[in-house]
Tab-separated table of C-alpha atoms and ligand atoms in Angstrom:
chain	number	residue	atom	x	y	z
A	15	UNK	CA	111.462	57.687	118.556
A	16	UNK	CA	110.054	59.303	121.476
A	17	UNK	CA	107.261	61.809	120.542
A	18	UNK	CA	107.128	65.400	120.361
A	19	UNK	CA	105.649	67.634	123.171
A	20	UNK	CA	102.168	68.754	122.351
A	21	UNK	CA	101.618	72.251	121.711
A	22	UNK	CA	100.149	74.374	124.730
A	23	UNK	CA	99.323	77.282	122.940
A	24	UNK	CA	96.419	76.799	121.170
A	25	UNK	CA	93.445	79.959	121.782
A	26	UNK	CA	93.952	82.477	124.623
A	27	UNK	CA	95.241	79.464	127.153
A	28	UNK	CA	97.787	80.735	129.199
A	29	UNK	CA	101.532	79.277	128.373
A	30	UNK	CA	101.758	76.803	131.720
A	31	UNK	CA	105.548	76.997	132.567
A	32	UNK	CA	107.219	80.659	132.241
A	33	UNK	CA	110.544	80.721	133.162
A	34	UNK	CA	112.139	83.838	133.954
A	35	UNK	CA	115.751	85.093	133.972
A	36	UNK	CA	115.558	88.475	136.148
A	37	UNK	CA	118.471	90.490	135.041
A	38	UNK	CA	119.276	93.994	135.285
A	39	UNK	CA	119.089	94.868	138.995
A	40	UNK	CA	122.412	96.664	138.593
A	41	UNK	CA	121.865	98.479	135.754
A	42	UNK	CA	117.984	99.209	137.361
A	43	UNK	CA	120.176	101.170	140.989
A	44	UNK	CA	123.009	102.452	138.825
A	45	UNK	CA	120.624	104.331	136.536
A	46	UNK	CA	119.275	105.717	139.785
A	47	UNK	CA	122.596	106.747	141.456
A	48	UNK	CA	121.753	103.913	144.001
A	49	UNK	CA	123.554	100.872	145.470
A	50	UNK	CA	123.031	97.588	143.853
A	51	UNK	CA	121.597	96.665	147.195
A	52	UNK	CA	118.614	98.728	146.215
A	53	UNK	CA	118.166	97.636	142.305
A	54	UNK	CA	117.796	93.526	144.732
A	55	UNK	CA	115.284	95.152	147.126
A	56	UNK	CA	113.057	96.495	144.332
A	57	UNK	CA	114.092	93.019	142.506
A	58	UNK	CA	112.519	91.450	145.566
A	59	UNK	CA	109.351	93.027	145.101
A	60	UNK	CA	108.954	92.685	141.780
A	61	UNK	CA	109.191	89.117	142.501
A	62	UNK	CA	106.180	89.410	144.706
A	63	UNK	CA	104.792	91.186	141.526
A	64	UNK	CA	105.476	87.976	139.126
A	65	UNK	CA	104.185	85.256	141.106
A	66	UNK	CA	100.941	87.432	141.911
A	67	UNK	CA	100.597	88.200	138.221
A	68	UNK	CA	101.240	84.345	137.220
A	69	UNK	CA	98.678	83.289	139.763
A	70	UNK	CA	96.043	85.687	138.229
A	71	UNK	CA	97.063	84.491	135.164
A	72	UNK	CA	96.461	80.752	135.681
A	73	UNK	CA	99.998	80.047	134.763
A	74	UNK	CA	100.398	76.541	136.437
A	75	UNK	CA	104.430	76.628	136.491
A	76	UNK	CA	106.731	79.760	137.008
A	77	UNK	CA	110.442	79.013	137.670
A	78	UNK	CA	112.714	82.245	138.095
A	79	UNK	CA	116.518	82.297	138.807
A	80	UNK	CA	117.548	83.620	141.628
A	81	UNK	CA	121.054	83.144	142.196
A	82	UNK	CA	123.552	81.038	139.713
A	83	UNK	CA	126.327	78.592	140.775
A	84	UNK	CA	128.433	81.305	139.153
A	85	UNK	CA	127.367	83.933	141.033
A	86	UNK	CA	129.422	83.121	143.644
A	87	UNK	CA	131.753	84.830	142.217
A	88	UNK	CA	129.821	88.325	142.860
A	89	UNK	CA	131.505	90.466	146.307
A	90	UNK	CA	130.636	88.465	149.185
A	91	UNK	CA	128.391	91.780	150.434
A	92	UNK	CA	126.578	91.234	147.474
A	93	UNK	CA	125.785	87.515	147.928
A	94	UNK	CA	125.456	88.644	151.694
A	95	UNK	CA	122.542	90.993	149.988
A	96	UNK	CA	121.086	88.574	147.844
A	97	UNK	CA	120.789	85.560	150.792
A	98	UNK	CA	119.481	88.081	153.346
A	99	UNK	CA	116.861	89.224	150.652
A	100	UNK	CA	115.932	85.082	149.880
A	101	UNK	CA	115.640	85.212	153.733
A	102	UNK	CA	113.403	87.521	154.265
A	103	UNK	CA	111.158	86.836	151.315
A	104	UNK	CA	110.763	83.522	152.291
A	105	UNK	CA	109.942	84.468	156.091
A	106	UNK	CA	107.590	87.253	154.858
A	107	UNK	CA	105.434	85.779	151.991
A	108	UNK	CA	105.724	82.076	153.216
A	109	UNK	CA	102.332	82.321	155.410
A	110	UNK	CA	100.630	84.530	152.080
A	111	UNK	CA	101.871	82.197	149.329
A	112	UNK	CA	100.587	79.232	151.400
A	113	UNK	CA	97.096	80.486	151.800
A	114	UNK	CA	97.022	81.434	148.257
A	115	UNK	CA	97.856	77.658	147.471
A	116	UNK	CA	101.616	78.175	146.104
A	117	UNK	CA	103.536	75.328	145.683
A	118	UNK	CA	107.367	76.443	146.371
A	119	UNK	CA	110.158	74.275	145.004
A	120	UNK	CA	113.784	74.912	144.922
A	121	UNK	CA	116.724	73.613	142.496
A	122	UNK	CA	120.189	73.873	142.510
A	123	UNK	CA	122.577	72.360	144.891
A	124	UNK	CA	122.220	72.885	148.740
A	125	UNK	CA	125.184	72.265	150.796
A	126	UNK	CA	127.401	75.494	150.301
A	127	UNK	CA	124.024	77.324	151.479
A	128	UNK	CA	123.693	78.543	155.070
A	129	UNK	CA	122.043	76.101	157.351
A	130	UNK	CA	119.308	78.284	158.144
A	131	UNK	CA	118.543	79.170	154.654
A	132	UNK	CA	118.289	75.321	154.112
A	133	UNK	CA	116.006	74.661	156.824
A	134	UNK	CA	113.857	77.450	155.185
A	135	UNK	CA	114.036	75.997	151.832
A	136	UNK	CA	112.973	72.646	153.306
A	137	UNK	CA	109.916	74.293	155.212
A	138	UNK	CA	108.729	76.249	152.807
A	139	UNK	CA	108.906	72.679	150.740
A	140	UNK	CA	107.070	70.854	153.002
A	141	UNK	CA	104.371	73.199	154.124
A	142	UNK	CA	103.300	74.014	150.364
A	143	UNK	CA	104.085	70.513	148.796
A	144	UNK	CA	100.241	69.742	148.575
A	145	UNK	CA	99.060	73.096	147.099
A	146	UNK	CA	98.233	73.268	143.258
A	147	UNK	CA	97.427	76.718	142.617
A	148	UNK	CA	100.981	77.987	140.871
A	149	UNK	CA	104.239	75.720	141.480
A	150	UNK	CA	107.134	78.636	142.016
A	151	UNK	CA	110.111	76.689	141.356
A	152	UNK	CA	113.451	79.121	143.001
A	153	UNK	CA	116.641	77.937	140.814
A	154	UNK	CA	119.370	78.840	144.045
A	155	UNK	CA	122.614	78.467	143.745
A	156	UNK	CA	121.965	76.299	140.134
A	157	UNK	CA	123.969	75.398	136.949
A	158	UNK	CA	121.678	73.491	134.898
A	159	UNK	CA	125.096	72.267	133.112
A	160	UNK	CA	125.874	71.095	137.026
A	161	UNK	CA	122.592	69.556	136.826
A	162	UNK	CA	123.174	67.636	133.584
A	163	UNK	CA	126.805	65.935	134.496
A	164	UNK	CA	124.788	65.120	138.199
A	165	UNK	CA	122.245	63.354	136.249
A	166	UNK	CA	125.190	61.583	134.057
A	167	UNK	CA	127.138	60.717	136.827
A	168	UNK	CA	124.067	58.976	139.205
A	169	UNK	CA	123.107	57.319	135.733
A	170	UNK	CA	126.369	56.180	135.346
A	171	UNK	CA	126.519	54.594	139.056
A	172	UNK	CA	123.260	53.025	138.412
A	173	UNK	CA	124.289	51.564	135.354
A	174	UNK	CA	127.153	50.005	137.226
A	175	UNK	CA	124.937	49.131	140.295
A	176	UNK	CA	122.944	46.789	137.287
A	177	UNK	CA	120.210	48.727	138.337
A	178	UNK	CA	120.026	50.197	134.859
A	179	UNK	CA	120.444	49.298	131.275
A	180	UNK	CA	121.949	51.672	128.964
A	181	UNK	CA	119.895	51.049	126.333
A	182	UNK	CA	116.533	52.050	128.947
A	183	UNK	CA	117.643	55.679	129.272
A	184	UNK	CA	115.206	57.036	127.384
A	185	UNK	CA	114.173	61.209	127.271
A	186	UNK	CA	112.076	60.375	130.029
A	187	UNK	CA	114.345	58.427	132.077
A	188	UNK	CA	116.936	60.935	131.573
A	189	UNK	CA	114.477	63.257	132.684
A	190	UNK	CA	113.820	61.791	136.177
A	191	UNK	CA	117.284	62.706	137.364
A	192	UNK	CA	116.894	66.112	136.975
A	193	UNK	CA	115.934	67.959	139.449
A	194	UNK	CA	113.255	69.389	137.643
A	195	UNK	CA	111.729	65.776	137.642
A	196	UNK	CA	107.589	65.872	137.224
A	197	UNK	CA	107.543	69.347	136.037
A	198	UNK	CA	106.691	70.450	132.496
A	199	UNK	CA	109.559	71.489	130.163
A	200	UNK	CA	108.905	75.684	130.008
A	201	UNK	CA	106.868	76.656	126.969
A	202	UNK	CA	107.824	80.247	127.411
A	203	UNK	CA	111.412	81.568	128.771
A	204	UNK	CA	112.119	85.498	129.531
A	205	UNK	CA	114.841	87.480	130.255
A	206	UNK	CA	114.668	91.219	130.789
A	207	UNK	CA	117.502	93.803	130.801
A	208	UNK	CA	118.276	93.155	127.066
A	209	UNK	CA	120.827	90.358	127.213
A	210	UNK	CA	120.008	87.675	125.060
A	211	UNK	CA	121.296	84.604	126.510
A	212	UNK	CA	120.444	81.578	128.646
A	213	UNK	CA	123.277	82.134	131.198
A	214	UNK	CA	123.072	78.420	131.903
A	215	UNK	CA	119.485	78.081	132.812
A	216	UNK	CA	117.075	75.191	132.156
A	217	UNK	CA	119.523	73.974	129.046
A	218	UNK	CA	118.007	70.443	128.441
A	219	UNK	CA	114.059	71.925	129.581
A	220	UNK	CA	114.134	74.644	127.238
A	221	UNK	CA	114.966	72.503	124.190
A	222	UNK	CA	111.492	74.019	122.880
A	223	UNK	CA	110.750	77.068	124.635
A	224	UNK	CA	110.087	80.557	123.085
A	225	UNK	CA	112.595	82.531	124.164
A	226	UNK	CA	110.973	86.668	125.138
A	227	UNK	CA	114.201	88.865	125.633
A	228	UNK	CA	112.303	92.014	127.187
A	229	UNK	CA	114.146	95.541	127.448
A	230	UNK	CA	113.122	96.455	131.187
A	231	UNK	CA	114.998	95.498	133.872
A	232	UNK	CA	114.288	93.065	136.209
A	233	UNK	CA	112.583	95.946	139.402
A	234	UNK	CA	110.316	97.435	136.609
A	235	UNK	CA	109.406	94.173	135.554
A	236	UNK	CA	105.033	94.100	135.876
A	237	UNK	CA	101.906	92.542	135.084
A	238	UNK	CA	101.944	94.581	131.651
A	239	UNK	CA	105.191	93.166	131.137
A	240	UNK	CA	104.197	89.376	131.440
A	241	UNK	CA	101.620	90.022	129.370
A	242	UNK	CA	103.001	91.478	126.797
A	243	UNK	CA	105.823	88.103	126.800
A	244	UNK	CA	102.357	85.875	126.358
A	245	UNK	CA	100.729	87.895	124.200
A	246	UNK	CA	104.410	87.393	121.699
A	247	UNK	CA	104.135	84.143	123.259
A	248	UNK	CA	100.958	83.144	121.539
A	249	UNK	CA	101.711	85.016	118.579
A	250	UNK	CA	104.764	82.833	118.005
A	251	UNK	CA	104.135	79.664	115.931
A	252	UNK	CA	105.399	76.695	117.528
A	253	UNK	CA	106.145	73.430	115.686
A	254	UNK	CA	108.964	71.119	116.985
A	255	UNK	CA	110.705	70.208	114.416
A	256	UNK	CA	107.274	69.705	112.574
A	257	UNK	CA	106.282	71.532	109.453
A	258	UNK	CA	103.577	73.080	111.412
A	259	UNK	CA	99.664	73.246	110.343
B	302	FPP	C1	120.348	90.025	138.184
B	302	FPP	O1	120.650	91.386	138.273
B	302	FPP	C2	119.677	89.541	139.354
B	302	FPP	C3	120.192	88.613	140.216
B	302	FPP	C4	121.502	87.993	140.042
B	302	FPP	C5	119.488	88.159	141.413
B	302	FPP	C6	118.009	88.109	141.379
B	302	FPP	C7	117.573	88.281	142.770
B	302	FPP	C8	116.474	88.940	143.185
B	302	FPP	C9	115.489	89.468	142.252
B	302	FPP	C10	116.207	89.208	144.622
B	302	FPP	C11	115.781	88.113	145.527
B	302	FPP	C12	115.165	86.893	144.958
B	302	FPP	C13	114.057	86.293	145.455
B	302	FPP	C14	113.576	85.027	144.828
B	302	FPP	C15	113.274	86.840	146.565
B	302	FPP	P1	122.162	91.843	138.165
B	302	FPP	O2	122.662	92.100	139.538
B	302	FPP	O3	122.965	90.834	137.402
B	302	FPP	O4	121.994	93.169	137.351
B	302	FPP	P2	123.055	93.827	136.357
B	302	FPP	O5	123.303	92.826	135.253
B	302	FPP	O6	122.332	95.026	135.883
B	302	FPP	O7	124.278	94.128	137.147
């Protein structure tokens, strides 16, 4: 039996993955008499908001979907919108995250992205991979079912290689071929705007991960509203399948 996760939550410590499903930039315009355009462009900065607050914070980890493999399906002027606004983020706060020793990572799967969104992804990548202060993991373009039946299927091409024995995949093996490899399981995952669902994000990771549905949509989203998630967070008795103390 493979043992449980230890519990992160002991005292005032900050939780050290939050992942965050930022919902509601619709509703956020519409409420407003504005184009969904607008309810991404405050999205954007309330982005800038989160990984400023996290950093304060001392939260190690903070992983926020961006765009899903289903939202393809979205008018392409409003994936147009979304890209151009991952665009200029990344061209904007690239220099600023760096200095402030952000790590950025991105998951999901690359190739129906636009070559110069790519190359961005893979400098931003490369010119943070050595800095520890907060890891800001982008989920673009990502199904984290996708991500499961990728792992299955290179596992099941290993297996065949001989490179691997069935009986060696383990949690942790299974763990190295996703693409969330090295990177602690969330303890804490929000979503604001209401909904309460996962929408297909970090399935398998958040096995054990409070789950903070929070009523304000994504633009409002603040430092007052992370801390109010941590402060439920820490108020929230985790146990893994224990019996607790
Ligand atoms: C959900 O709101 C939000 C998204 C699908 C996209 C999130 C994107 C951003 C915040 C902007 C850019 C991202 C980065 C990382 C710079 P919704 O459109 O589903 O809102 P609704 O449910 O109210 O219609």
């Amino acid at each position: 039996m493979e043992a449980a996760p230890s519990s992160r939550c002991a005292g005032a410590s900050p939780p050290t993955h939050v992942a965050i499903i930022m919902d509601g930039n619709g509703r956020w315009a519409k409420a407003r008499g504005m184009p969904r355009a607008a309810g991404h462009q405050r999205g954007a900065d309330a982005v800038r908001v989160a990984v400023e607050s996290c950093r304060e914070l001392g939260i190690a980890y903070l992983t926020l979907y961006a765009f899903s493999s289903e939202n393809w399906k979205r008018p392409p002027s409003e994936v147009d919108d979304l890209m151009s606004l991952l665009r200029l983020y990344l061209r904007r706060e690239l220099a600023n995250l760096h200095r402030n020793g952000v790590r950025i990572r991105f998951i999901g799967v690359r190739e129906q992205l636009a070559d110069d969104i790519v190359q961005l992804i893979e400098e931003s990548e490369a010119t943070t991979a050595a800095n520890r202060a907060l890891t800001l993991t982008i989920a673009l373009n990502y199904g984290s079912q996708d991500e499961i039946l990728r792992a299955a299927r290179a596992i099941a091409r290993d297996v065949k290689d001989n490179t691997l024995a069935p009986d060696a995949i383990t949690k942790q093996r299974f763990e190295g071929y996703l693409e969330t490899v090295g990177m602690p399981d969330p303890d804490l995952v929000i979503r604001t705007s209401g909904e309460q669902r996962l929408s297909n994000f970090l399935l398998w990771q958040s096995a054990y991960a409070e789950l903070i549905f929070v009523n304000a949509n994504w633009p409002d989203f603040s430092r007052a509203t992370l801390e109010e998630a941590i402060g439920e967070f820490h108020r929230r008795e985790r146990r893994y399948g224990g019996t607790g103390s």
